[in-house]
Coordinates of C-alpha atoms in Angstrom, one line a residue:
M335 CA 69.3 134.6 169.5
N336 CA 65.7 134.3 168.2
L337 CA 65.3 136.7 165.2
L338 CA 62.0 136.4 164.0
T339 CA 59.0 135.3 165.4
A340 CA 55.0 134.8 164.4
E341 CA 52.2 134.9 166.3
H342 CA 48.5 133.1 166.0
I343 CA 49.0 133.4 162.4
Q344 CA 45.8 132.8 160.3
K345 CA 45.3 132.4 157.4
T346 CA 42.2 131.2 155.0
Y347 CA 41.8 131.4 150.8
S348 CA 38.6 131.8 150.1
E349 CA 36.8 128.7 151.8
R350 CA 40.3 126.6 152.9
V351 CA 41.8 127.6 156.4
L352 CA 45.3 128.0 155.7
L353 CA 47.0 128.5 159.1
N354 CA 44.8 128.1 161.8
D355 CA 46.6 130.2 164.9
V356 CA 50.1 128.8 164.7
N357 CA 53.1 130.3 165.7
F358 CA 56.2 130.4 163.9
S359 CA 59.9 131.8 165.6
I360 CA 63.4 131.0 163.3
H361 CA 66.5 131.1 164.8
Q362 CA 70.1 133.2 163.9
G363 CA 71.7 130.4 161.9
E364 CA 69.2 127.4 161.6
K365 CA 68.2 125.7 159.0
V366 CA 64.7 125.1 158.8
G367 CA 63.4 123.4 155.5
V368 CA 59.4 123.5 155.0
I369 CA 56.8 120.6 153.8
G370 CA 53.9 119.1 153.2
T371 CA 51.1 118.3 150.8
N372 CA 50.5 121.2 147.8
G373 CA 47.9 123.4 149.1
M374 CA 48.2 123.2 152.6
G375 CA 49.8 126.2 152.9
K376 CA 53.3 126.6 153.2
S377 CA 54.1 129.3 150.2
T378 CA 52.2 131.5 152.2
L379 CA 53.8 130.5 154.6
L380 CA 57.3 131.5 153.2
K381 CA 54.8 134.8 151.9
I382 CA 54.0 135.8 155.1
I383 CA 57.3 135.1 157.5
A384 CA 59.0 137.7 154.8
G385 CA 56.1 140.5 154.8
V386 CA 55.3 139.6 151.3
E387 CA 51.5 139.0 152.3
E388 CA 49.5 140.0 155.0
A389 CA 48.2 137.0 157.2
D390 CA 44.1 137.5 158.6
Q391 CA 45.4 137.8 161.9
G392 CA 48.8 138.1 164.0
E393 CA 51.9 139.2 163.9
I394 CA 55.4 139.4 162.9
I395 CA 58.5 140.4 165.3
K396 CA 61.7 140.7 164.2
G397 CA 64.8 143.1 165.0
N398 CA 64.6 146.0 163.7
K399 CA 68.1 145.0 162.2
V400 CA 67.3 141.8 160.5
H401 CA 67.4 141.6 157.0
I402 CA 65.0 139.3 154.8
R403 CA 65.8 138.4 151.6
Y404 CA 63.0 136.4 149.8
L405 CA 63.1 134.1 146.7
P406 CA 59.3 133.5 145.2
Q407 CA 58.4 130.5 143.3
T408 CA 58.2 132.4 140.0
P409 CA 60.3 135.5 139.5
V410 CA 59.6 138.6 137.8
F411 CA 61.6 140.9 136.6
E412 CA 61.7 144.4 135.0
K413 CA 61.7 143.9 130.8
N414 CA 64.9 145.3 130.5
M415 CA 67.1 144.4 132.6
T416 CA 69.9 142.7 131.3
V417 CA 70.9 139.3 134.0
L418 CA 73.6 141.2 135.7
E419 CA 71.7 143.7 136.0
A420 CA 69.0 142.0 137.2
V421 CA 71.7 140.3 139.8
L422 CA 72.5 142.9 141.9
Q423 CA 69.6 144.5 141.8
G424 CA 68.9 145.7 145.3
N425 CA 72.5 144.6 146.3
V426 CA 74.8 147.4 145.7
N427 CA 76.2 149.6 148.4
D428 CA 79.1 152.0 149.7
I429 CA 80.8 149.3 151.5
N430 CA 80.5 146.4 148.5
Q431 CA 80.6 148.8 145.2
W432 CA 84.2 147.6 144.2
S433 CA 82.7 143.4 144.9
V434 CA 79.6 142.6 144.6
E435 CA 79.7 142.3 140.3
S436 CA 82.8 139.4 140.6
E437 CA 81.1 137.9 143.6
A438 CA 78.0 137.8 141.2
K439 CA 79.3 136.6 138.5
T440 CA 81.4 134.2 140.6
I441 CA 77.2 132.8 141.5
L442 CA 76.3 133.1 137.5
R443 CA 78.4 131.1 136.7
E444 CA 78.4 128.9 139.4
L445 CA 74.8 128.6 138.1
D446 CA 76.0 127.8 133.9
L447 CA 74.7 132.0 133.2
D448 CA 77.4 133.4 130.9
D449 CA 76.9 135.5 128.8
Y450 CA 75.9 138.5 132.0
E451 CA 74.5 140.9 129.4
Q452 CA 71.7 138.7 127.5
K453 CA 67.8 140.2 128.5
I454 CA 66.4 138.8 130.7
T455 CA 63.7 138.4 128.5
E456 CA 65.4 136.0 126.2
L457 CA 66.0 133.8 129.0
S458 CA 64.5 130.5 130.2
G459 CA 61.4 130.2 132.9
G460 CA 63.8 127.8 134.6
Q461 CA 67.2 130.6 133.9
K462 CA 65.1 133.3 134.9
K463 CA 64.6 131.5 138.6
R464 CA 68.7 130.8 139.0
V465 CA 69.1 134.8 137.9
A466 CA 66.8 135.2 141.0
L467 CA 68.0 133.0 143.4
A468 CA 71.8 134.7 142.0
N469 CA 69.8 137.5 143.7
A470 CA 68.4 136.1 146.5
I471 CA 71.8 134.7 147.7
L472 CA 74.3 137.5 147.1
A473 CA 72.3 140.1 149.9
P474 CA 73.9 140.1 152.5
V475 CA 71.2 139.2 154.8
E476 CA 69.8 136.9 158.3
I477 CA 67.4 135.6 157.2
L478 CA 67.0 134.0 154.2
I479 CA 63.6 132.9 152.5
L480 CA 63.8 130.3 149.2
D481 CA 60.9 128.5 147.5
E482 CA 61.5 125.4 145.0
P483 CA 65.1 126.3 145.2
T484 CA 65.8 123.3 143.0
N485 CA 63.8 122.9 140.5
H486 CA 65.8 124.2 137.5
L487 CA 69.2 122.9 139.3
D488 CA 70.5 120.3 137.4
D489 CA 72.8 117.4 139.7
E490 CA 76.3 120.2 140.2
M491 CA 74.4 122.6 140.8
S492 CA 72.0 121.2 143.6
Q493 CA 75.7 120.4 145.0
W494 CA 76.9 123.1 144.7
L495 CA 73.4 125.7 146.4
E496 CA 73.9 122.0 149.0
E497 CA 77.4 123.5 150.1
Y498 CA 77.0 127.7 150.0
L499 CA 73.7 127.3 152.4
I500 CA 75.9 124.8 155.1
K501 CA 78.4 127.1 154.7
F502 CA 75.7 130.8 155.4
R503 CA 76.1 131.9 158.6
G504 CA 72.6 133.5 158.3
A505 CA 69.2 131.4 159.0
V506 CA 67.8 129.6 155.9
L507 CA 63.5 129.8 156.0
L508 CA 63.0 126.6 152.3
V509 CA 60.7 124.9 150.5
T510 CA 61.9 122.7 148.8
H511 CA 60.5 118.6 148.1
D512 CA 64.3 117.5 147.0
R513 CA 65.1 114.8 150.4
Y514 CA 68.9 114.7 149.7
F515 CA 68.7 118.5 149.6
L516 CA 66.7 118.8 152.8
D517 CA 68.5 115.8 154.1
R518 CA 71.6 117.2 153.9
V519 CA 70.9 121.0 154.5
V520 CA 68.6 121.6 157.0
T521 CA 69.3 120.8 160.7
R522 CA 64.3 121.2 161.7
I523 CA 61.8 120.3 159.3
V524 CA 58.2 122.7 159.9
E525 CA 55.8 120.8 157.8
V526 CA 52.3 122.4 157.1
D527 CA 49.6 120.0 158.0
K528 CA 45.9 120.3 158.4
G529 CA 46.1 124.4 159.0
K530 CA 48.6 123.5 161.9
L531 CA 52.5 123.9 161.7
Y532 CA 54.6 120.6 163.5
S533 CA 58.2 121.5 164.6
Y534 CA 61.0 118.3 164.7
P535 CA 64.3 119.1 165.2
G536 CA 66.6 117.6 163.0
S537 CA 67.5 116.4 159.0
Y538 CA 65.0 114.8 156.8
S539 CA 65.2 111.2 157.6
E540 CA 64.8 112.6 161.7
F541 CA 61.7 114.1 160.0
V542 CA 60.4 110.9 158.9
R543 CA 61.2 108.4 162.0
L544 CA 60.3 111.3 165.1
K545 CA 57.1 111.5 162.9
A546 CA 55.5 108.8 163.2
E547 CA 56.6 108.2 167.0
R548 CA 54.7 111.6 166.8
Q549 CA 51.1 109.8 164.8
N550 CA 52.2 106.5 167.3
M551 CA 51.5 108.8 170.0
E552 CA 48.4 110.2 169.1
I553 CA 46.6 106.5 169.0
A554 CA 48.3 105.5 171.6
S555 CA 46.7 108.5 173.4
E556 CA 43.0 107.9 171.4
R557 CA 42.8 104.0 172.7
K558 CA 43.0 105.3 176.1
R559 CA 41.0 107.9 175.3
Q560 CA 38.2 105.9 174.3
S561 CA 38.8 103.3 177.7
I562 CA 39.0 105.5 179.8
L563 CA 35.3 107.1 178.3
R564 CA 34.5 103.8 177.9
T565 CA 34.5 103.3 182.0
E566 CA 33.0 106.6 182.2
L567 CA 29.8 105.8 180.6
E568 CA 29.1 102.9 181.9
W569 CA 29.0 105.4 185.5
L570 CA 27.1 107.4 183.5
H571 CA 24.6 104.7 182.6
R572 CA 24.7 103.2 185.9
G573 CA 22.1 106.9 187.2
A574 CA 25.0 108.9 188.2
R575 CA 22.9 111.7 189.6
A576 CA 24.8 115.8 189.4
R577 CA 23.2 116.5 193.5
S578 CA 26.8 116.9 194.8
T579 CA 29.2 119.9 193.3
K580 CA 32.4 116.7 192.2
Q581 CA 29.8 115.1 190.4
K582 CA 28.3 117.1 188.3
A583 CA 32.0 118.4 187.5
H584 CA 32.9 114.1 186.6
I585 CA 30.0 114.2 184.4
E586 CA 31.5 117.3 182.5
R587 CA 35.1 115.7 182.7
I588 CA 33.1 112.6 180.2
E589 CA 31.1 115.3 178.3
Q590 CA 34.9 117.4 176.7
M591 CA 36.2 113.9 176.6
Q592 CA 33.3 112.7 174.5
E593 CA 33.7 116.1 172.0
Q594 CA 37.6 116.0 171.7
K595 CA 38.1 115.3 168.4
A596 CA 40.7 111.9 167.6
P597 CA 43.4 113.1 165.4
E598 CA 43.3 112.2 162.1
K599 CA 45.3 110.1 159.5
E600 CA 47.3 110.6 157.4
V601 CA 45.4 109.8 154.3
Q602 CA 48.3 108.3 151.6
V603 CA 48.1 109.5 147.8
Q604 CA 47.5 105.7 145.6
M605 CA 46.5 104.5 143.0
S606 CA 46.3 100.3 141.7
S607 CA 49.2 100.0 138.8
I608 CA 46.3 100.5 135.8
A609 CA 48.2 100.6 132.4
S610 CA 48.0 98.5 129.2
R611 CA 48.4 95.2 127.7
L612 CA 52.1 96.1 126.5
G613 CA 52.9 93.8 123.4
K614 CA 56.3 92.7 122.2
K615 CA 57.2 95.6 119.9
T616 CA 58.6 98.3 122.6
I617 CA 60.2 101.6 121.6
E618 CA 63.1 100.9 119.2
V619 CA 64.9 104.1 118.3
N620 CA 67.3 104.0 115.4
A621 CA 70.5 105.7 114.8
V622 CA 69.0 109.1 116.3
Q623 CA 70.8 112.8 115.6
K624 CA 69.2 116.5 116.2
A625 CA 71.2 118.8 116.5
Y626 CA 70.0 122.8 116.8
G627 CA 71.9 125.5 114.3
E628 CA 75.6 124.1 114.6
K629 CA 74.4 122.9 117.9
C630 CA 75.0 118.8 118.5
L631 CA 72.7 117.9 121.0
F632 CA 73.4 114.2 120.7
D633 CA 74.4 111.6 117.4
D634 CA 74.4 108.4 116.0
F635 CA 71.5 107.1 119.7
S636 CA 70.4 104.1 119.7
Y637 CA 68.3 101.8 121.9
I638 CA 65.6 99.6 122.0
F639 CA 63.4 100.1 124.8
L640 CA 62.3 96.4 127.3
K641 CA 59.8 95.8 128.9
N642 CA 59.5 97.0 132.4
D643 CA 62.8 99.1 132.1
R644 CA 63.6 101.5 134.6
I645 CA 65.7 104.7 133.1
G646 CA 66.9 107.5 134.4
I647 CA 68.1 110.5 131.8
I648 CA 70.5 112.8 133.3
G649 CA 73.1 115.6 132.2
P650 CA 72.9 119.8 132.6
N651 CA 70.4 122.2 131.1
G652 CA 69.5 122.6 127.7
C653 CA 71.6 119.8 126.5
G654 CA 68.6 117.7 124.8
K655 CA 67.7 115.9 127.3
S656 CA 64.0 116.8 126.6
T657 CA 64.1 117.3 123.0
L658 CA 65.1 113.5 123.8
M659 CA 61.6 112.6 125.2
K660 CA 59.5 114.1 122.5
I661 CA 61.7 112.7 120.1
I662 CA 61.3 108.9 121.2
T663 CA 57.5 110.2 122.2
G664 CA 57.1 110.5 118.4
N665 CA 56.7 114.5 119.2
L666 CA 59.3 115.9 117.2
K667 CA 61.9 114.8 114.6
P668 CA 65.0 113.1 114.0
D669 CA 67.2 115.0 111.9
S670 CA 67.9 111.3 111.1
G671 CA 67.5 108.3 111.8
T672 CA 64.4 106.8 112.9
V673 CA 62.2 105.5 115.7
E674 CA 59.0 102.9 115.8
I675 CA 56.8 102.8 118.4
G676 CA 55.2 98.5 119.0
D677 CA 50.6 98.9 117.8
T678 CA 50.4 98.4 121.5
I679 CA 52.7 101.2 122.6
K680 CA 50.3 103.3 124.8
I681 CA 52.3 106.9 125.8
G682 CA 51.3 109.0 128.6
Y683 CA 53.5 111.5 128.6
F684 CA 54.0 113.8 132.1
S685 CA 55.9 117.7 130.7
Q686 CA 57.6 119.9 132.4
E687 CA 54.5 122.5 131.8
N688 CA 51.3 121.2 132.2
E689 CA 49.7 120.7 129.4
Y690 CA 46.7 123.6 128.7
M691 CA 43.8 123.5 131.3
D692 CA 40.5 124.9 131.2
E693 CA 40.5 126.7 134.4
S694 CA 37.3 127.1 134.3
M695 CA 36.0 123.5 134.7
K696 CA 35.9 121.6 137.9
A697 CA 38.3 119.7 138.7
I698 CA 36.2 116.8 138.3
E699 CA 35.0 117.7 135.0
Y700 CA 38.8 117.3 134.2
V701 CA 39.7 114.4 135.0
K702 CA 35.5 112.7 133.8
E703 CA 37.2 113.1 130.0
V704 CA 39.4 110.9 130.2
G705 CA 37.1 108.1 131.4
E706 CA 33.9 108.0 134.3
Y707 CA 35.8 104.7 135.1
V708 CA 39.3 102.8 135.2
H709 CA 40.0 98.9 135.8
T710 CA 42.5 98.4 138.4
V711 CA 43.3 94.7 139.6
N712 CA 41.6 95.7 142.0
G713 CA 37.9 95.6 140.6
T714 CA 36.8 98.8 138.9
I715 CA 36.5 102.4 140.3
S716 CA 34.5 105.4 139.5
A717 CA 36.6 108.7 138.7
S718 CA 35.6 110.8 141.8
Q719 CA 37.2 107.2 143.6
I720 CA 40.6 108.4 142.6
M721 CA 40.7 111.4 143.1
E722 CA 39.0 110.7 146.0
Q723 CA 42.8 108.5 146.7
F724 CA 45.1 111.5 144.4
L725 CA 43.4 113.7 147.9
F726 CA 40.3 115.8 146.2
D727 CA 38.0 115.2 148.0
G728 CA 34.3 116.1 147.6
T729 CA 35.1 119.8 148.3
M730 CA 38.4 119.7 146.3
Q731 CA 36.8 117.6 143.7
W732 CA 34.2 120.7 142.1
T733 CA 36.1 123.3 143.1
Q734 CA 37.4 125.0 139.6
I735 CA 41.0 124.5 138.3
S736 CA 41.6 128.0 138.7
R737 CA 41.4 128.2 142.3
L738 CA 44.0 125.1 142.5
S739 CA 47.5 125.3 144.0
G740 CA 50.1 125.4 141.1
G741 CA 51.1 121.8 143.1
E742 CA 47.1 120.8 143.4
K743 CA 47.1 121.9 139.2
R744 CA 49.9 119.5 138.8
R745 CA 48.9 116.4 141.2
L746 CA 45.7 117.0 138.6
Y747 CA 47.4 116.5 135.4
L748 CA 49.3 113.3 136.6
L749 CA 46.6 111.9 137.9
R750 CA 44.0 112.3 135.0
I751 CA 47.4 111.4 132.7
L752 CA 47.7 107.6 134.5
M753 CA 44.0 107.5 134.4
S754 CA 44.4 107.0 130.9
Q755 CA 45.7 103.4 131.8
P756 CA 49.0 104.0 128.8
N757 CA 51.8 101.3 129.2
V758 CA 54.7 103.8 129.0
L759 CA 55.5 106.6 130.9
I760 CA 56.8 109.5 130.1
L761 CA 57.7 111.1 133.3
D762 CA 60.1 115.3 132.4
E763 CA 61.0 116.3 135.4
P764 CA 58.1 114.9 137.5
T765 CA 59.6 115.7 141.2
N766 CA 59.2 119.9 140.0
D767 CA 56.0 120.8 142.1
L768 CA 54.3 117.7 143.5
D769 CA 55.0 117.2 147.1
I770 CA 57.4 114.5 149.1
Q771 CA 54.2 112.3 150.5
T772 CA 52.9 112.1 146.2
L773 CA 56.3 111.9 145.3
T774 CA 56.8 108.4 147.3
I775 CA 52.4 107.3 146.6
L776 CA 53.7 108.2 143.2
E777 CA 57.3 105.8 143.7
D778 CA 55.5 102.8 145.3
Y779 CA 53.0 103.0 142.0
L780 CA 55.7 103.1 139.8
D781 CA 57.5 99.9 141.1
A782 CA 54.3 98.6 140.7
F783 CA 53.8 99.6 137.5
D784 CA 54.0 97.2 134.6
G785 CA 55.1 98.3 131.7
I786 CA 58.3 101.1 130.8
V787 CA 59.2 104.6 132.7
I788 CA 61.7 106.7 131.3
T789 CA 61.6 109.8 133.0
V790 CA 64.3 113.2 133.6
S791 CA 65.3 114.1 136.5
H792 CA 68.1 115.8 139.0
D793 CA 66.1 114.6 141.8
R794 CA 69.4 112.6 143.2
Y795 CA 66.4 111.4 145.8
F796 CA 64.3 109.6 143.1
L797 CA 65.8 108.2 140.2
D798 CA 68.2 106.5 142.6
R799 CA 64.3 104.8 144.1
I800 CA 63.3 104.4 140.6
V801 CA 65.4 103.5 138.1
R802 CA 67.8 101.0 136.8
R803 CA 69.4 102.2 133.9
I804 CA 70.6 105.6 133.4
F805 CA 71.2 107.7 129.7
A806 CA 74.0 110.3 130.9
F807 CA 74.9 113.3 128.5
E808 CA 77.7 113.7 127.5
N809 CA 80.2 115.7 125.4
G810 CA 77.3 115.3 122.5
H811 CA 76.8 111.5 122.9
I812 CA 74.7 109.7 125.3
R813 CA 76.7 107.0 127.4
Q814 CA 75.1 104.2 128.8
Y815 CA 75.4 102.8 132.8
E816 CA 74.2 100.5 134.5
G817 CA 72.0 100.7 138.0
N818 CA 70.6 104.1 139.1
H819 CA 72.3 107.4 140.0
S820 CA 74.9 106.7 142.7
D821 CA 75.9 103.9 141.2
Y822 CA 76.3 106.8 137.4
L823 CA 77.5 108.7 140.1
L824 CA 80.7 106.3 140.9
A825 CA 81.4 104.6 137.7
R826 CA 80.9 108.2 135.7
P827 CA 84.7 109.8 134.9
E828 CA 85.2 112.9 137.2
P829 CA 83.9 115.8 136.3
M830 CA 85.3 119.4 135.3
K831 CA 85.7 121.3 138.0
K832 CA 85.2 125.2 137.3
T833 CA 88.5 127.9 138.5
E834 CA 86.6 131.0 139.6
G835 CA 87.3 134.2 137.7
A836 CA 88.3 132.4 135.0
E837 CA 86.9 130.6 131.7
V838 CA 86.7 127.6 131.4
K839 CA 87.9 125.8 128.5
P840 CA 86.3 122.0 127.5
K841 CA 89.1 119.4 126.8
K842 CA 89.7 118.4 123.8
E843 CA 87.3 115.5 122.1
K844 CA 89.0 112.5 121.1
T845 CA 87.7 111.6 117.6
E846 CA 87.2 108.4 117.5
K847 CA 83.2 107.6 119.3
V848 CA 82.2 107.5 123.1
K849 CA 81.5 104.1 123.1
T850 CA 78.6 103.4 124.4
Q851 CA 78.7 100.7 127.5
K852 CA 77.1 97.2 126.5
L853 CA 73.9 95.5 128.8
K854 CA 74.8 93.4 130.4
F855 CA 72.6 90.4 133.1
S856 CA 73.5 91.7 136.9
Y857 CA 74.7 89.2 138.6
K858 CA 70.8 89.0 139.8
E859 CA 69.0 88.5 136.4
Q860 CA 72.1 86.4 135.4
K861 CA 71.0 84.1 138.4
E862 CA 67.3 84.5 137.5
F863 CA 68.0 83.7 133.7
E864 CA 70.1 80.5 134.1
T865 CA 66.9 78.6 136.5
I866 CA 63.6 80.1 135.5
D867 CA 63.1 78.1 132.8
E868 CA 62.8 75.1 135.5
E869 CA 61.1 77.5 137.4
I870 CA 57.8 77.8 135.2
E871 CA 58.5 73.5 134.4
K872 CA 58.0 73.0 138.2
L873 CA 55.0 75.6 137.9
E874 CA 53.6 73.9 135.1
H875 CA 53.9 70.1 136.6
A876 CA 52.5 71.9 139.5
I877 CA 49.3 72.6 137.7
A878 CA 48.5 69.3 136.7
D879 CA 48.7 67.5 140.3
K880 CA 46.4 70.6 141.2
E881 CA 44.2 69.2 138.3
R882 CA 44.3 65.5 138.7
L883 CA 43.1 66.0 142.5
I884 CA 40.2 68.6 141.5
G885 CA 39.6 65.2 139.2
L886 CA 39.1 63.2 141.9
N887 CA 36.9 65.3 144.6
A888 CA 34.7 66.6 142.4
S889 CA 32.4 65.8 144.9
D890 CA 34.1 67.1 148.3
F891 CA 32.4 70.8 148.0
V892 CA 35.1 71.9 150.6
K893 CA 38.1 70.6 149.1
L894 CA 37.2 71.4 145.8
N895 CA 37.1 74.5 147.4
Q896 CA 40.4 74.5 148.6
L897 CA 42.3 72.7 145.4
T898 CA 40.4 75.4 142.9
A899 CA 42.2 78.4 144.8
E900 CA 45.3 76.5 145.2
K901 CA 45.6 75.8 141.6
E902 CA 44.1 80.0 140.4
E903 CA 47.6 81.0 142.3
L904 CA 49.5 78.7 141.1
E905 CA 48.1 79.7 137.6
N906 CA 48.6 83.3 138.9
K907 CA 52.4 82.6 139.4
L908 CA 52.9 81.2 136.6
E909 CA 51.9 83.8 134.6
E910 CA 54.0 86.1 136.7
K911 CA 58.0 84.2 135.3
I912 CA 56.1 83.7 132.1
Q913 CA 56.3 87.6 132.0
R914 CA 59.8 87.7 133.0
W915 CA 60.8 84.9 131.2
E916 CA 60.2 87.2 128.5
Y917 CA 61.4 90.1 129.3
L918 CA 64.7 88.0 130.4
N919 CA 65.2 86.8 126.9
E920 CA 64.3 89.8 124.9
L921 CA 67.6 91.0 127.1
N922 CA 69.9 88.4 126.2
E923 CA 68.8 88.3 122.0
K924 CA 69.6 92.4 122.7
I925 CA 73.0 91.3 123.9
Q926 CA 74.4 89.0 121.7
Q927 CA 73.4 91.0 119.0
Q928 CA 75.5 93.4 120.7

């Protein structure tokens, strides 16, 4: 059963066409995920369908009995409301007035909002978003529209919301960049791209496959068009005369083919690694402790960060993850313990909230404050060229920051940090407000990044893709797990389940301190450590042989060029092996010291 239809929707913002004569419909029970690059119009589409914003042209058709509830990216509440009042607002009627409060409290407990009488003005931005989410899903509606519902949710909350939406009988339309969430919940993906909508049945994984097929078909169709056009132009150049109706029609078809636009290639957000050189001493955290009042966030935490470490920090909201990041960067002092930062360390800190931006500046002026040029492995490139790679074309580069979308500002902020050429990247919730395309390329960038990466994230896909070690906050202690997020889920203690309508009492902590899991080599690292000295020796001998051959062939220019190129390739391999040798030996020393 069709619940809502949008026909010929047109929406322009400033000079940018966000939606260009698009059509959309949603049926009963459908779970639709909307994706696309930031600034393409995802949130605008949701607002138009929800009736919050009007389209420039087109109409929305829905049944009289079809009710919609909308969760915005940044919710607004009345100042004097309590948490419970805000959740109940618009959700109480004659039928449910005796049960709705109990349902509201159950949802709030799942979202870790136990103080029902707390004033909205006392909440953080993330807590306000969770209150608004509770208000939206409590409503008995036919269509639930959610803009970034997974932002500010920890693992347990995200999994609970997944189950809730899977069981929800109405239709769901949502924007999220959580790829695991999309895979589990949605039954259809709608991509917003350059003013058009493309619909793909199935989950996110199916979308990736089907989009590749669509693009391949477009490329094949374009090749065929070009081939036919060449043949037709040859006919035209041989001296066709438009004397007959048939010939006139033939010429008109050729002209139409010439006017037809080729499919645009998808621009990728990409950048070569531009990290500064990292010295032997990195960041050493020694027995740090931090508490706020009587609440101890963590105690006696120590760790020496290794070159090329990939650390993921996880835990429930409010446990102290961002506090630990600030202590590591030196922006916050611990109550006890020390943090020693090596002389060569250059930290790039991507915080949850963008640093102050002068929104009267042009985007390119903001980037050029860091530098006009940067040196990459592929040579020197300008700020303008880098912005092009980050989807800021010539027009957008000279656009005022105030006119960029929230996601575009976030991407610009990330670009500025990477341009500063850090060798330690500290990313606090990097997946919030970055689109999937940018996230995918950021992940590829981090693969090649020659430095340390430390990230706080609730995005399970991102953690699985990037990290090799997890620091988990557990009952006031930080416990270490080897591997990515999926490995952590297999190794962690069984989490306590919440019981409906009853206060969850934490288990009594043991008096002995929770032991930090010891560092150890992975199987692959152990094998590599055992053979790397021999591999380095072989490379050194091979380089010596090449040098000898270069001396013997000094008069043969062609042979000399070939041998020189082979020697350079061997020297590059040797440099990589030596860097890897340093990492493995540093890790081995730390293992021995435990």
